[in-house]
Coordinates of C-alpha atoms in Angstrom, one line a residue:
Chain A
M1 CA 0.1 -0.1 0.0
D2 CA 1.4 3.5 -0.8
V3 CA 1.0 5.2 2.9
S4 CA 1.4 8.6 1.1
G5 CA -2.0 8.0 -0.6
V6 CA -5.0 9.6 1.0
I7 CA -8.3 7.6 1.6
R8 CA -11.4 9.2 0.7
L9 CA -14.8 7.9 1.8
K10 CA -17.6 7.6 -0.6
E11 CA -20.4 9.9 0.0
G12 CA -23.9 8.6 1.1
F13 CA -22.9 5.7 3.6
L14 CA -24.9 5.1 6.8
L15 CA -22.8 4.6 9.9
E16 CA -24.0 3.6 13.4
R17 CA -21.5 3.8 16.6
I18 CA -22.3 1.0 18.9
D19 CA -20.1 0.3 22.0
D20 CA -16.9 1.6 20.6
E21 CA -17.4 -0.2 17.5
V22 CA -19.0 0.9 14.0
S23 CA -21.2 -0.7 11.4
V24 CA -21.0 1.1 8.1
Y25 CA -23.7 0.3 5.2
H26 CA -23.7 2.0 1.8
P27 CA -27.4 1.4 0.5
T28 CA -26.4 2.3 -3.2
L29 CA -23.3 -0.1 -3.0
T30 CA -25.3 -2.6 -0.7
T31 CA -22.1 -3.3 1.2
A32 CA -21.7 -3.4 4.6
V33 CA -18.3 -3.3 6.8
Y34 CA -17.7 -3.7 10.6
L35 CA -15.0 -2.1 12.3
N36 CA -14.0 -2.9 15.8
E37 CA -12.7 -0.6 18.3
T38 CA -9.2 -0.1 16.6
G39 CA -11.0 0.2 13.3
A40 CA -13.4 2.7 14.6
L41 CA -10.5 5.0 15.8
I42 CA -9.1 4.6 12.3
W43 CA -12.3 5.3 10.6
E44 CA -12.7 8.7 12.9
L45 CA -9.1 9.8 11.4
C46 CA -10.0 9.1 7.5
D47 CA -11.0 13.0 7.0
G48 CA -10.1 12.8 3.2
Q49 CA -7.1 14.8 3.9
R50 CA -4.7 12.6 6.0
T51 CA -2.4 10.2 4.4
V52 CA -2.3 6.6 5.6
A53 CA 1.2 7.5 7.0
E54 CA -0.2 10.7 8.7
I55 CA -3.0 8.2 10.2
I56 CA -0.4 5.6 11.3
G57 CA 1.9 8.5 12.9
I58 CA -1.5 10.0 14.7
L59 CA -2.1 6.6 16.3
S60 CA 1.5 5.7 16.9
D61 CA 1.8 8.9 19.1
Q62 CA -1.2 8.0 21.1
Y63 CA -0.2 4.3 21.8
P64 CA 3.5 4.5 21.5
G65 CA 5.4 1.1 21.5
N66 CA 3.1 -0.6 19.0
E67 CA 4.1 1.2 15.7
A68 CA 4.4 -2.0 13.6
Q69 CA 0.9 -3.3 14.8
I70 CA -0.6 -0.1 14.2
A71 CA 0.8 0.2 10.9
D72 CA -0.7 -3.3 10.0
D73 CA -4.0 -2.4 11.4
V74 CA -4.4 1.0 9.7
K75 CA -3.4 -0.7 6.4
S76 CA -5.9 -3.6 6.9
V77 CA -8.7 -1.4 7.6
I78 CA -8.1 0.9 4.6
S79 CA -8.0 -2.3 2.4
R80 CA -11.1 -3.4 3.7
L81 CA -12.9 -0.2 2.8
V82 CA -11.5 -0.2 -0.6
E83 CA -12.3 -3.6 -1.3
H84 CA -15.8 -3.1 0.0
Q85 CA -15.7 0.5 -2.2
I86 CA -16.8 2.5 0.7
G87 CA -13.3 4.1 0.4
E88 CA -10.7 5.4 -2.4
L89 CA -7.3 5.5 -2.0
I90 CA -5.9 8.4 -4.1
T91 CA -2.2 8.4 -4.4
Chain B
M1 CA -59.3 -34.3 -5.9
Q2 CA -58.7 -34.8 -9.5
P3 CA -58.8 -31.3 -10.9
D4 CA -60.1 -31.2 -14.7
A5 CA -59.4 -27.8 -15.0
P6 CA -56.6 -25.3 -13.7
Q7 CA -57.0 -24.8 -9.9
Q8 CA -55.3 -22.3 -7.6
F9 CA -53.2 -22.9 -4.7
T10 CA -52.4 -19.8 -2.5
V11 CA -49.1 -19.2 -0.2
S12 CA -49.3 -16.0 2.1
F13 CA -46.8 -14.6 4.3
A14 CA -46.7 -11.3 6.0
G15 CA -49.3 -9.9 4.1
S16 CA -48.1 -11.0 0.5
I17 CA -50.0 -13.7 -1.4
V18 CA -48.6 -15.7 -4.4
T19 CA -51.1 -18.0 -6.3
I20 CA -49.9 -21.1 -8.0
D21 CA -52.0 -22.5 -10.9
Y22 CA -51.9 -26.1 -11.1
D23 CA -53.4 -28.6 -13.4
S24 CA -52.8 -32.4 -11.9
A25 CA -53.5 -33.9 -8.5
E26 CA -49.7 -34.7 -8.5
A27 CA -49.2 -31.2 -8.7
L28 CA -51.6 -30.5 -5.7
A29 CA -50.1 -33.0 -3.6
Y30 CA -46.4 -31.5 -4.1
L31 CA -47.5 -28.0 -3.5
A32 CA -49.4 -29.1 -0.4
F33 CA -46.0 -31.0 0.9
L34 CA -44.1 -27.7 0.2
F35 CA -46.4 -25.0 1.4
G36 CA -49.3 -26.7 3.2
D37 CA -48.2 -24.7 6.5
A38 CA -48.1 -21.3 4.9
S39 CA -51.7 -20.7 5.6
I40 CA -53.9 -17.9 4.5
E41 CA -54.1 -15.4 6.8
N42 CA -57.0 -12.8 7.5
E43 CA -55.1 -9.4 6.7
S44 CA -54.7 -7.1 4.0
T45 CA -52.5 -7.9 1.3
E46 CA -49.5 -5.7 0.2
G47 CA -48.6 -7.8 -3.0
L48 CA -50.4 -10.2 -5.0
S49 CA -48.0 -12.5 -7.5
H50 CA -48.9 -15.4 -9.8
L51 CA -47.0 -18.5 -10.9
V52 CA -48.0 -21.5 -13.0
L53 CA -47.1 -25.1 -12.3
Q54 CA -48.2 -27.2 -15.5
R55 CA -47.6 -30.6 -16.6
G56 CA -45.1 -31.0 -19.5
D57 CA -45.0 -33.1 -22.4
E58 CA -42.7 -35.6 -21.3
P59 CA -44.5 -37.7 -18.3
G60 CA -43.3 -37.0 -15.2
S61 CA -42.3 -33.4 -15.9
F62 CA -43.4 -29.9 -15.1
H63 CA -43.3 -26.2 -16.1
L64 CA -43.0 -23.7 -13.6
S65 CA -43.6 -20.4 -15.1
D66 CA -44.1 -16.8 -14.2
R67 CA -46.8 -15.5 -16.2
S68 CA -44.7 -15.7 -19.7
T69 CA -41.3 -16.5 -18.5
R70 CA -40.3 -20.3 -18.3
L71 CA -38.5 -20.5 -14.9
H72 CA -37.7 -24.4 -14.8
Y73 CA -38.5 -27.7 -16.4
G74 CA -38.3 -31.1 -15.0
P75 CA -39.7 -33.5 -12.5
L76 CA -41.2 -32.5 -9.2
D77 CA -37.9 -33.3 -7.3
V78 CA -35.6 -31.4 -4.9
L79 CA -34.2 -29.0 -7.8
F80 CA -37.4 -28.2 -9.0
S81 CA -38.3 -27.5 -5.3
A82 CA -35.4 -25.2 -5.0
H83 CA -36.6 -23.2 -8.1
L84 CA -40.2 -23.3 -6.9
F85 CA -39.1 -21.9 -3.1
D86 CA -36.9 -19.2 -4.6
S87 CA -39.6 -18.0 -7.1
V88 CA -42.3 -17.9 -4.3
I89 CA -40.1 -16.3 -1.7
F90 CA -39.1 -13.8 -4.3
H91 CA -42.5 -12.8 -4.9
L92 CA -43.5 -12.8 -1.1
V93 CA -40.9 -10.4 -0.1
N94 CA -40.5 -8.2 -3.2
H95 CA -43.4 -5.9 -2.3
A96 CA -42.7 -6.0 1.3
R97 CA -42.5 -2.7 2.7
N98 CA -43.6 -2.7 6.5
G99 CA -40.9 -5.2 7.9
I100 CA -37.6 -6.4 7.7
A101 CA -37.4 -9.9 5.9
L102 CA -34.5 -11.8 7.1
H103 CA -33.1 -15.3 5.5
G104 CA -32.9 -17.5 8.5
G105 CA -34.0 -20.3 10.5
G106 CA -36.3 -19.8 13.6
L107 CA -37.2 -22.0 16.7
I108 CA -38.7 -22.0 19.9
C109 CA -36.5 -23.5 22.8
K110 CA -38.0 -23.9 26.1
G111 CA -39.7 -20.5 25.6
K112 CA -36.8 -18.4 24.0
T113 CA -37.3 -17.8 20.4
V114 CA -34.3 -18.2 18.3
L115 CA -33.0 -16.6 14.9
L116 CA -30.6 -18.5 13.0
P117 CA -29.5 -15.8 10.3
G118 CA -27.1 -16.8 7.7
Q119 CA -26.4 -17.0 3.9
S120 CA -26.7 -20.1 1.8
G121 CA -24.2 -22.9 3.0
A122 CA -23.6 -21.6 6.6
G123 CA -25.3 -24.5 8.1
K124 CA -28.4 -22.9 9.3
S125 CA -30.9 -25.5 8.1
T126 CA -28.6 -28.2 9.3
L127 CA -28.5 -26.5 13.0
T128 CA -32.4 -25.8 12.7
A129 CA -32.9 -29.5 11.7
W130 CA -30.7 -30.8 14.6
L131 CA -32.3 -28.3 17.3
T132 CA -36.2 -29.3 16.1
S133 CA -34.9 -33.1 16.8
A134 CA -33.8 -31.6 20.0
Q135 CA -37.3 -30.7 21.0
C136 CA -37.1 -26.9 19.8
T137 CA -40.4 -26.1 18.3
Y138 CA -39.8 -25.5 14.6
L139 CA -40.8 -22.4 12.9
T140 CA -38.8 -21.8 9.7
D141 CA -35.4 -22.5 8.1
E142 CA -35.7 -19.8 5.8
L143 CA -37.6 -16.6 6.5
I144 CA -38.6 -14.3 9.3
F145 CA -40.5 -10.9 8.7
I146 CA -40.3 -8.9 11.8
P147 CA -42.5 -5.7 11.4
L148 CA -40.7 -2.2 11.4
D149 CA -42.6 -0.6 14.2
G150 CA -42.3 -3.3 16.6
Q151 CA -45.7 -3.8 16.9
G152 CA -47.0 -6.1 14.4
K153 CA -46.6 -9.9 14.8
V154 CA -43.6 -11.5 13.7
H155 CA -43.9 -14.1 10.7
Y156 CA -41.9 -17.1 10.0
L157 CA -42.4 -18.9 6.7
T158 CA -43.1 -22.7 7.8
R159 CA -42.1 -25.0 5.3
P160 CA -40.3 -28.6 5.2
I161 CA -36.5 -28.4 6.2
C162 CA -34.5 -28.3 3.1
L163 CA -31.2 -29.8 3.3
K164 CA -28.1 -29.6 0.7
P165 CA -26.4 -33.0 0.0
G166 CA -23.5 -32.5 2.2
S167 CA -26.3 -32.4 5.2
V168 CA -28.5 -35.1 4.5
P169 CA -26.1 -37.8 6.2
L170 CA -26.2 -35.9 9.2
I171 CA -29.9 -35.6 9.6
E172 CA -31.2 -38.8 8.2
P173 CA -30.0 -40.8 11.1
L174 CA -32.5 -38.6 13.3
L175 CA -35.4 -40.0 11.2
Q176 CA -37.4 -43.1 11.9
P177 CA -36.6 -45.8 9.3
Q178 CA -40.2 -45.6 7.9
Q179 CA -39.9 -41.8 7.6
R180 CA -36.6 -42.1 5.5
E181 CA -38.9 -43.4 2.8
M182 CA -41.4 -40.8 3.0
I183 CA -38.9 -37.8 2.7
M184 CA -37.9 -36.1 -0.8
K185 CA -34.4 -36.8 -1.5
D186 CA -32.1 -37.0 -4.5
Q187 CA -28.5 -36.2 -5.5
H188 CA -29.8 -32.2 -5.2
G189 CA -30.4 -32.8 -1.4
A190 CA -33.5 -33.4 0.6
I191 CA -36.7 -32.3 1.8
I192 CA -38.1 -33.1 5.2
P193 CA -41.2 -32.4 6.9
Y194 CA -40.3 -30.8 10.1
R195 CA -43.1 -33.1 12.2
F196 CA -40.8 -36.1 11.5
L197 CA -38.2 -34.2 13.8
N198 CA -40.6 -32.9 16.1
P199 CA -44.4 -32.9 15.6
D200 CA -44.8 -29.8 18.0
S201 CA -45.8 -26.6 16.0
S202 CA -46.3 -23.0 17.0
T203 CA -48.1 -19.9 15.5
A204 CA -45.8 -17.9 17.4
Q205 CA -45.5 -14.2 16.5
Q206 CA -42.9 -12.9 18.9
P207 CA -39.7 -11.7 18.0
P208 CA -36.3 -13.5 18.6
S209 CA -34.8 -13.2 21.9
L210 CA -31.5 -14.8 21.2
I211 CA -29.6 -14.9 17.7
I212 CA -27.1 -17.8 16.7
L213 CA -25.0 -17.3 13.5
P214 CA -24.2 -20.8 12.2
D215 CA -21.0 -21.8 10.9
F216 CA -20.5 -25.1 9.7
N217 CA -17.2 -25.5 8.9
L218 CA -15.2 -28.9 9.0
D219 CA -11.7 -27.4 8.8
S220 CA -12.1 -25.0 12.0
E221 CA -12.3 -25.9 15.6
P222 CA -15.6 -25.7 17.2
E223 CA -16.2 -22.5 19.0
L224 CA -19.1 -20.5 20.8
E225 CA -18.2 -16.9 20.2
K226 CA -20.4 -13.7 21.3
V227 CA -20.7 -11.3 18.5
S228 CA -20.8 -7.6 19.5
K229 CA -23.9 -5.3 18.2
A230 CA -21.8 -3.6 15.7
Q231 CA -20.9 -6.9 14.3
L232 CA -24.3 -8.4 14.4
S233 CA -25.7 -5.4 12.4
T234 CA -23.0 -5.9 9.6
L235 CA -24.0 -9.6 9.3
L236 CA -27.8 -9.2 9.3
M237 CA -27.5 -6.6 6.6
G238 CA -26.3 -9.6 4.5
C239 CA -29.1 -11.8 5.3
H240 CA -31.5 -8.8 5.0
V241 CA -33.8 -9.7 1.6
N242 CA -36.1 -6.8 1.1
A243 CA -33.5 -3.8 2.0
R244 CA -34.3 -2.2 -1.6
N245 CA -38.0 -1.6 -0.3
L246 CA -37.3 0.3 3.0
E247 CA -36.0 3.8 3.7
E248 CA -32.0 3.4 4.2
H249 CA -32.5 -0.1 3.2
G250 CA -33.7 -0.8 6.9
F251 CA -30.3 -0.3 8.1
R252 CA -31.4 1.7 11.2
N253 CA -33.8 -1.0 12.0
I254 CA -31.4 -3.9 11.8
V255 CA -29.2 -1.9 14.0
E256 CA -32.2 -1.5 16.6
I257 CA -32.7 -5.6 16.4
A258 CA -28.9 -6.0 16.9
R259 CA -29.0 -3.5 20.0
S260 CA -31.7 -5.4 21.6
T261 CA -30.8 -9.1 20.9
P262 CA -27.9 -11.0 22.3
A263 CA -26.1 -12.7 19.2
Y264 CA -23.4 -15.7 19.2
R265 CA -21.5 -17.5 16.4
L266 CA -21.6 -21.2 16.6
R267 CA -18.6 -22.7 14.5
Y268 CA -19.1 -26.5 14.5
R269 CA -18.0 -29.5 12.4
S270 CA -20.6 -31.8 14.1
F271 CA -23.6 -32.7 16.2
D272 CA -21.2 -33.6 19.1
D273 CA -19.9 -29.9 19.1
I274 CA -23.2 -28.5 19.2
E275 CA -24.2 -30.5 22.1
D276 CA -21.1 -29.4 23.9
M277 CA -21.6 -25.8 23.4
I278 CA -25.2 -25.1 22.8
G279 CA -26.4 -25.4 26.3
D280 CA -24.6 -22.4 27.6
I281 CA -27.0 -20.1 25.5
V282 CA -30.2 -22.3 24.6
P283 CA -32.0 -24.5 27.1
L284 CA -32.9 -27.9 25.6

């Protein structure tokens, strides 16, 4: 994954936050994605301006000592959002 | 009855009706076997659709058509039944707008209404059959309709239990020897009257109070795992069959169901696995 890319979320998705987790559904795409607590944090940082690297950096600052795991988690979540067409990675 | 002229068989569910024209006693017996428990309810209808089941030119073969479109041709076997169920269920939910139609099994176990949602191949009919044989009251192995406002009754499409080929050897031993001669069975699977596993029936109308997501997997270790509400919401959207008829595809209503109903994923390889795990969540 090109971590200099920016994840842009598609318009029109529906979102529910439940107990620190997130369920996202896009009616036009008829696709649903579940994000656990970690995924929900990553989702919050996908503002259409931040690069993948910046998101990794922000979370690494918040949770020092877990940089490798954080990088894997961020890339995994973004890959799922792209796979479900809820997000698009702009490089 | 030996009909001389086309007769009409009616299947109703949650306010929708499908009528099936038929032209033989054999067709009537077949329709009664498949849909005899889907009774006519005295309520207003939202949709009325029409199918035709006619004798074909070859002996023992039948046409299934939807007005002018032929849907299937062949003997009245498990494969034909699958096509007929698909067509009927499509038409029953196609115009349904005042509730959530979910693909899944339903039973009542010691007063607890259990929903088993899942996509095709997940093992829900197999688990439904086993729980029925364990003296849970069978409601459906296929379709549940939950009203949007939470006020109306919940509908369960009661039909014989439909098993894929891989599940038949698991369920057949639960039947009495004479019952095994009375099921519909061929290379496409089996269709088993639920009364062979448990004669109890119910006109239950209450919503589920427990959700179990079956995961039949020969390659995985058995596991009973609590499913979070957010995860359940996402999974239920995959089982939601009339989404396009509803505002926001019924997503908010699905989330409310997930918020209010505890859920578990049951991963199993055999019925022994189920017995070991199920007692933690389902009274038997």
